Coordinates of C-alpha atoms in Angstrom, one line a residue:
M1 CA -85.5 -67.1 64.5
S2 CA -86.8 -66.7 61.0
E3 CA -84.5 -65.9 58.0
G4 CA -86.3 -62.6 57.4
T5 CA -85.7 -61.5 60.9
M6 CA -81.9 -62.3 60.6
Q7 CA -81.6 -60.2 57.4
R8 CA -83.2 -57.2 59.1
R9 CA -80.8 -57.4 62.0
V10 CA -77.8 -57.5 59.7
Q11 CA -79.0 -54.4 57.8
R12 CA -79.5 -52.5 61.1
D13 CA -76.1 -53.5 62.5
P14 CA -74.0 -50.4 62.9
R15 CA -70.8 -52.3 62.2
N16 CA -72.0 -52.7 58.6
K17 CA -72.2 -48.9 58.2
Q18 CA -68.7 -48.5 59.7
A19 CA -67.4 -51.0 57.1
K20 CA -68.9 -49.0 54.3
R21 CA -67.4 -45.7 55.5
F22 CA -64.0 -47.3 55.8
T23 CA -64.2 -48.6 52.3
R24 CA -65.0 -45.1 51.0
V25 CA -62.0 -43.6 52.9
L26 CA -59.6 -46.1 51.4
V27 CA -60.9 -45.3 47.8
C28 CA -60.3 -41.6 48.4
A29 CA -56.9 -42.2 49.9
V30 CA -55.8 -44.1 46.9
A31 CA -57.3 -41.6 44.4
V32 CA -55.6 -38.5 45.9
P33 CA -51.9 -39.7 45.3
L34 CA -52.8 -40.7 41.8
V35 CA -54.1 -37.3 41.0
A36 CA -51.1 -35.6 42.6
A37 CA -48.7 -37.8 40.7
G38 CA -50.5 -37.0 37.4
C39 CA -50.1 -33.2 38.1
S40 CA -46.5 -33.6 39.1
S41 CA -45.7 -35.4 35.9
D42 CA -47.4 -32.7 33.7
S43 CA -45.5 -29.9 35.5
G44 CA -42.1 -31.6 34.9
S45 CA -42.8 -32.0 31.2
G46 CA -43.7 -28.4 30.9
D47 CA -40.6 -27.2 32.7
G48 CA -38.5 -29.3 30.3
K49 CA -40.0 -27.7 27.2
D50 CA -39.6 -24.2 28.7
K51 CA -35.9 -24.9 29.4
A52 CA -35.3 -26.2 25.9
A53 CA -37.1 -23.2 24.4
S54 CA -35.0 -20.8 26.5
A55 CA -31.8 -22.5 25.5
S56 CA -32.8 -22.4 21.8
A57 CA -33.6 -18.7 22.1
S58 CA -30.3 -17.9 23.8
K59 CA -28.4 -19.8 21.1
S60 CA -30.2 -17.9 18.3
A61 CA -29.5 -14.6 20.0
S62 CA -25.7 -15.2 20.1
P63 CA -23.9 -12.5 18.0
S64 CA -22.3 -13.7 14.8
P65 CA -18.5 -13.3 14.4
T66 CA -17.3 -10.0 13.0
V67 CA -14.0 -8.8 11.5
R68 CA -12.8 -5.2 10.9
A69 CA -13.4 -3.9 7.4
A70 CA -10.5 -3.7 4.9
A71 CA -9.0 -0.2 4.6
Y72 CA -8.8 -0.1 0.8
S73 CA -11.8 -1.0 -1.3
R74 CA -10.5 -0.4 -4.9
L75 CA -7.4 -0.7 -7.1
P76 CA -6.1 1.8 -9.7
E77 CA -5.9 1.0 -13.4
P78 CA -2.9 -1.3 -13.5
C79 CA -1.5 0.3 -16.7
A80 CA -1.8 3.8 -15.2
V81 CA 0.0 3.3 -11.9
L82 CA 3.4 4.6 -13.3
S83 CA 4.0 8.0 -14.8
E84 CA 5.1 8.5 -18.4
K85 CA 8.6 9.7 -17.2
T86 CA 9.1 6.5 -15.2
L87 CA 8.1 4.4 -18.1
D88 CA 10.4 6.3 -20.4
D89 CA 13.3 5.6 -18.0
L90 CA 12.5 1.9 -17.4
A91 CA 11.1 0.8 -20.7
P92 CA 11.9 3.5 -23.3
K93 CA 10.9 1.6 -26.3
A94 CA 7.7 0.3 -25.0
K95 CA 4.7 1.6 -27.0
K96 CA 2.1 0.9 -24.4
G97 CA 1.4 -1.4 -21.5
K98 CA -0.3 -4.8 -21.9
E99 CA -3.0 -5.3 -19.3
G100 CA -3.3 -8.8 -17.9
S101 CA -6.6 -10.7 -17.8
S102 CA -8.6 -10.6 -14.5
D103 CA -11.9 -12.0 -13.5
D104 CA -12.3 -9.2 -11.0
V105 CA -10.5 -5.9 -11.6
S106 CA -11.5 -4.6 -8.2
T107 CA -9.3 -7.3 -6.5
R108 CA -6.5 -8.0 -8.9
G109 CA -4.8 -6.5 -11.9
S110 CA -1.5 -6.4 -13.8
C111 CA 0.3 -4.6 -16.6
S112 CA 3.5 -5.3 -18.4
W113 CA 5.8 -3.3 -20.7
S114 CA 8.5 -4.7 -23.1
S115 CA 11.3 -2.7 -24.5
L116 CA 14.1 -3.5 -27.0
A117 CA 16.5 -0.8 -27.9
N118 CA 18.6 -1.7 -31.0
N119 CA 22.1 -0.3 -30.9
G120 CA 23.2 -1.7 -34.3
V121 CA 26.4 -3.6 -34.4
K122 CA 26.8 -3.2 -30.7
G123 CA 23.7 -5.3 -30.0
S124 CA 20.6 -4.2 -28.1
Q125 CA 19.3 -3.6 -24.7
F126 CA 16.2 -5.5 -23.5
R127 CA 14.0 -4.4 -20.6
W128 CA 10.8 -6.0 -19.3
L129 CA 8.7 -4.4 -16.6
N130 CA 5.6 -5.9 -14.9
V131 CA 3.4 -4.5 -12.1
S132 CA 0.8 -6.7 -10.4
L133 CA -1.7 -5.7 -7.8
L134 CA -3.7 -7.9 -5.4
R135 CA -6.3 -6.6 -2.9
F136 CA -7.7 -8.7 -0.1
E137 CA -11.2 -8.3 1.4
S138 CA -11.8 -8.9 5.1
D139 CA -13.6 -12.3 5.7
T140 CA -15.2 -13.6 8.9
T141 CA -13.7 -17.1 8.3
R142 CA -10.3 -16.1 6.9
G143 CA -9.6 -12.9 8.8
A144 CA -8.9 -9.2 8.3
G145 CA -7.8 -8.0 4.8
D146 CA -4.5 -6.6 6.0
K147 CA -3.5 -9.8 7.7
L148 CA -4.3 -11.8 4.6
A149 CA -2.2 -9.4 2.6
E150 CA 0.7 -9.9 5.1
K151 CA 0.6 -13.7 4.4
Y152 CA 0.6 -13.2 0.7
Y153 CA 3.4 -10.6 0.9
D154 CA 5.6 -13.2 2.7
K155 CA 4.7 -15.8 0.1
Q156 CA 5.6 -13.4 -2.8
V157 CA 9.0 -12.8 -1.2
R158 CA 9.7 -16.5 -0.8
D159 CA 8.6 -17.2 -4.4
A160 CA 11.0 -14.6 -5.7
Q161 CA 13.9 -16.0 -3.8
S162 CA 13.2 -19.6 -4.9
A163 CA 12.8 -18.8 -8.7
E164 CA 13.9 -21.6 -10.9
G165 CA 17.5 -21.1 -12.2
A166 CA 18.2 -18.1 -10.0
K167 CA 21.8 -17.4 -9.3
N168 CA 23.4 -15.0 -6.7
S169 CA 20.1 -14.3 -5.0
Q170 CA 20.0 -11.5 -2.5
A171 CA 17.2 -9.9 -0.5
E172 CA 17.1 -6.5 1.3
P173 CA 14.5 -4.3 3.0
V174 CA 13.1 -1.3 1.3
S175 CA 12.1 1.7 3.4
G176 CA 9.5 4.4 2.5
T177 CA 7.4 2.1 0.4
G178 CA 4.0 1.2 1.9
D179 CA 3.8 -0.6 5.3
E180 CA 6.5 -3.1 4.4
A181 CA 8.6 -3.9 1.3
T182 CA 11.4 -6.3 0.3
A183 CA 13.6 -6.3 -2.8
V184 CA 15.0 -9.5 -4.2
R185 CA 17.7 -9.7 -6.9
Y186 CA 19.3 -12.5 -8.8
D187 CA 20.9 -13.5 -12.1
L188 CA 19.2 -15.6 -14.7
K189 CA 21.2 -17.1 -17.5
K190 CA 19.4 -17.8 -20.8
K191 CA 20.7 -18.6 -24.3
E192 CA 20.1 -15.0 -25.3
G193 CA 22.3 -13.7 -22.5
T194 CA 22.4 -13.0 -18.7
F195 CA 19.3 -11.4 -17.4
K196 CA 19.4 -9.3 -14.2
Q197 CA 16.2 -9.8 -12.4
Q198 CA 14.9 -7.4 -9.8
T199 CA 11.7 -8.0 -7.8
V200 CA 10.2 -5.6 -5.3
V201 CA 7.3 -6.8 -3.1
A202 CA 5.4 -4.1 -1.1
R203 CA 2.3 -4.2 1.1
V204 CA 0.2 -1.2 1.8
E205 CA -2.8 -1.9 4.0
N206 CA -4.7 -4.8 2.4
V207 CA -3.0 -4.5 -1.0
V208 CA 0.2 -6.2 -2.2
V209 CA 2.2 -4.7 -5.1
T210 CA 4.8 -6.7 -6.9
V211 CA 7.2 -5.1 -9.4
D212 CA 9.3 -7.4 -11.6
Y213 CA 12.0 -5.7 -13.7
N214 CA 14.7 -7.3 -15.6
G215 CA 17.3 -6.2 -18.2
A216 CA 19.9 -7.8 -20.5
G217 CA 22.4 -6.9 -23.1
L218 CA 21.7 -8.9 -26.2
A219 CA 23.7 -9.7 -29.3
G220 CA 27.0 -8.5 -27.8
D221 CA 25.8 -5.5 -25.9
K222 CA 27.0 -5.1 -22.3
T223 CA 25.0 -6.4 -19.4
P224 CA 23.2 -3.7 -17.5
S225 CA 24.1 -2.8 -13.9
A226 CA 22.0 -4.7 -11.4
D227 CA 22.3 -1.7 -9.0
D228 CA 20.8 0.7 -11.6
L229 CA 18.0 -1.7 -12.3
M230 CA 17.2 -2.1 -8.6
K231 CA 17.0 1.6 -8.2
D232 CA 14.5 1.8 -11.0
A233 CA 12.5 -1.1 -9.7
Q234 CA 12.3 0.4 -6.3
K235 CA 11.2 3.7 -7.8
A236 CA 8.4 2.0 -9.7
A237 CA 7.3 0.1 -6.6
K238 CA 7.1 3.3 -4.6
E239 CA 5.1 5.0 -7.4
A240 CA 2.7 2.1 -7.7
V241 CA 2.0 2.0 -4.0
A242 CA 1.3 5.8 -4.1
S243 CA -1.2 5.1 -6.9
V244 CA -3.0 2.5 -4.8
T245 CA -3.3 5.0 -1.9
K246 CA -4.5 7.8 -4.2
A247 CA -7.1 5.5 -5.7
N248 CA -8.7 5.0 -2.3
G249 CA -8.6 8.7 -1.3
T250 CA -8.3 10.0 2.2
D251 CA -11.4 8.2 3.6
A252 CA -9.6 4.9 4.1
E253 CA -9.4 3.7 7.7
P254 CA -5.9 2.6 8.6
S255 CA -5.6 -0.9 9.9
E256 CA -3.7 -2.0 13.1
S257 CA -0.7 -3.1 11.1
S258 CA -0.4 0.2 9.2
S259 CA -0.5 2.2 12.4
K260 CA 3.0 1.0 13.1
S261 CA 5.9 2.6 11.4
P262 CA 6.8 1.1 8.0
S263 CA 8.9 -2.1 8.4
A264 CA 12.6 -1.5 8.0
K265 CA 13.5 -5.2 7.8
P266 CA 12.5 -7.9 5.2
S267 CA 10.6 -11.0 6.0
A268 CA 12.3 -13.8 7.9
S269 CA 12.8 -15.8 4.7
A270 CA 14.4 -12.7 3.0
S271 CA 16.8 -12.2 5.9
E272 CA 17.9 -15.8 5.8
S273 CA 18.5 -15.6 2.1
S274 CA 20.5 -12.4 2.4
A275 CA 22.7 -13.9 5.2
K276 CA 23.4 -16.9 3.1
S277 CA 24.4 -14.8 0.1

């Protein structure tokens, strides 16, 4: 058989056609999973991006922390918180009040009066009166204004009790003055004489009022009564608190702490000091 005849038989052989069809089937079978795998991979990547975007949107939509607004938004003129009659009683020889410096008069202020009554050969009576005001704003990081004022109130009471050189320190609650008030008294001996120091710390809403009042008999004059001085100091504190309330009008929203009845007991530190005395 010639070589040409053999080639024609091979080309006509049906088994060759079957081999070619089998090869095409294998190619398609391999190609299909590759395409499917590619689609699956793309779908997974898209789902991941969608989930990340959804989480980011949810996070950005979270509400920011809030805190209730402070009840009082202003302070009165510090040198005008006391009436002329009260000033005549507590510092009769004081010409006018001396206002303290403040970087923000809407949040802090103070005023002091100094009086020296000369009684000739009997000596003289000295009086010094100071009223300080501090208002706290509500802050999302620090808390509500009235709560911040409560902390400062406690600190003021502790500071009054631990004054350097204080002798015979006593603390007692003061009723009818703001939301809470404490009076601290002690003796302070100086070369000029014995000074009777009275400090009344009061809180009304988000404002703390501190009244310092001391008196002494100089150059041989008698030492003033601590009880009388304390009554005057408490009167001044009550008047100063009323001035703060008046300055804010009737529109102020009472806080949770002020909805309770005014405190009839001093802070824990004040109670401990009074018990020790």
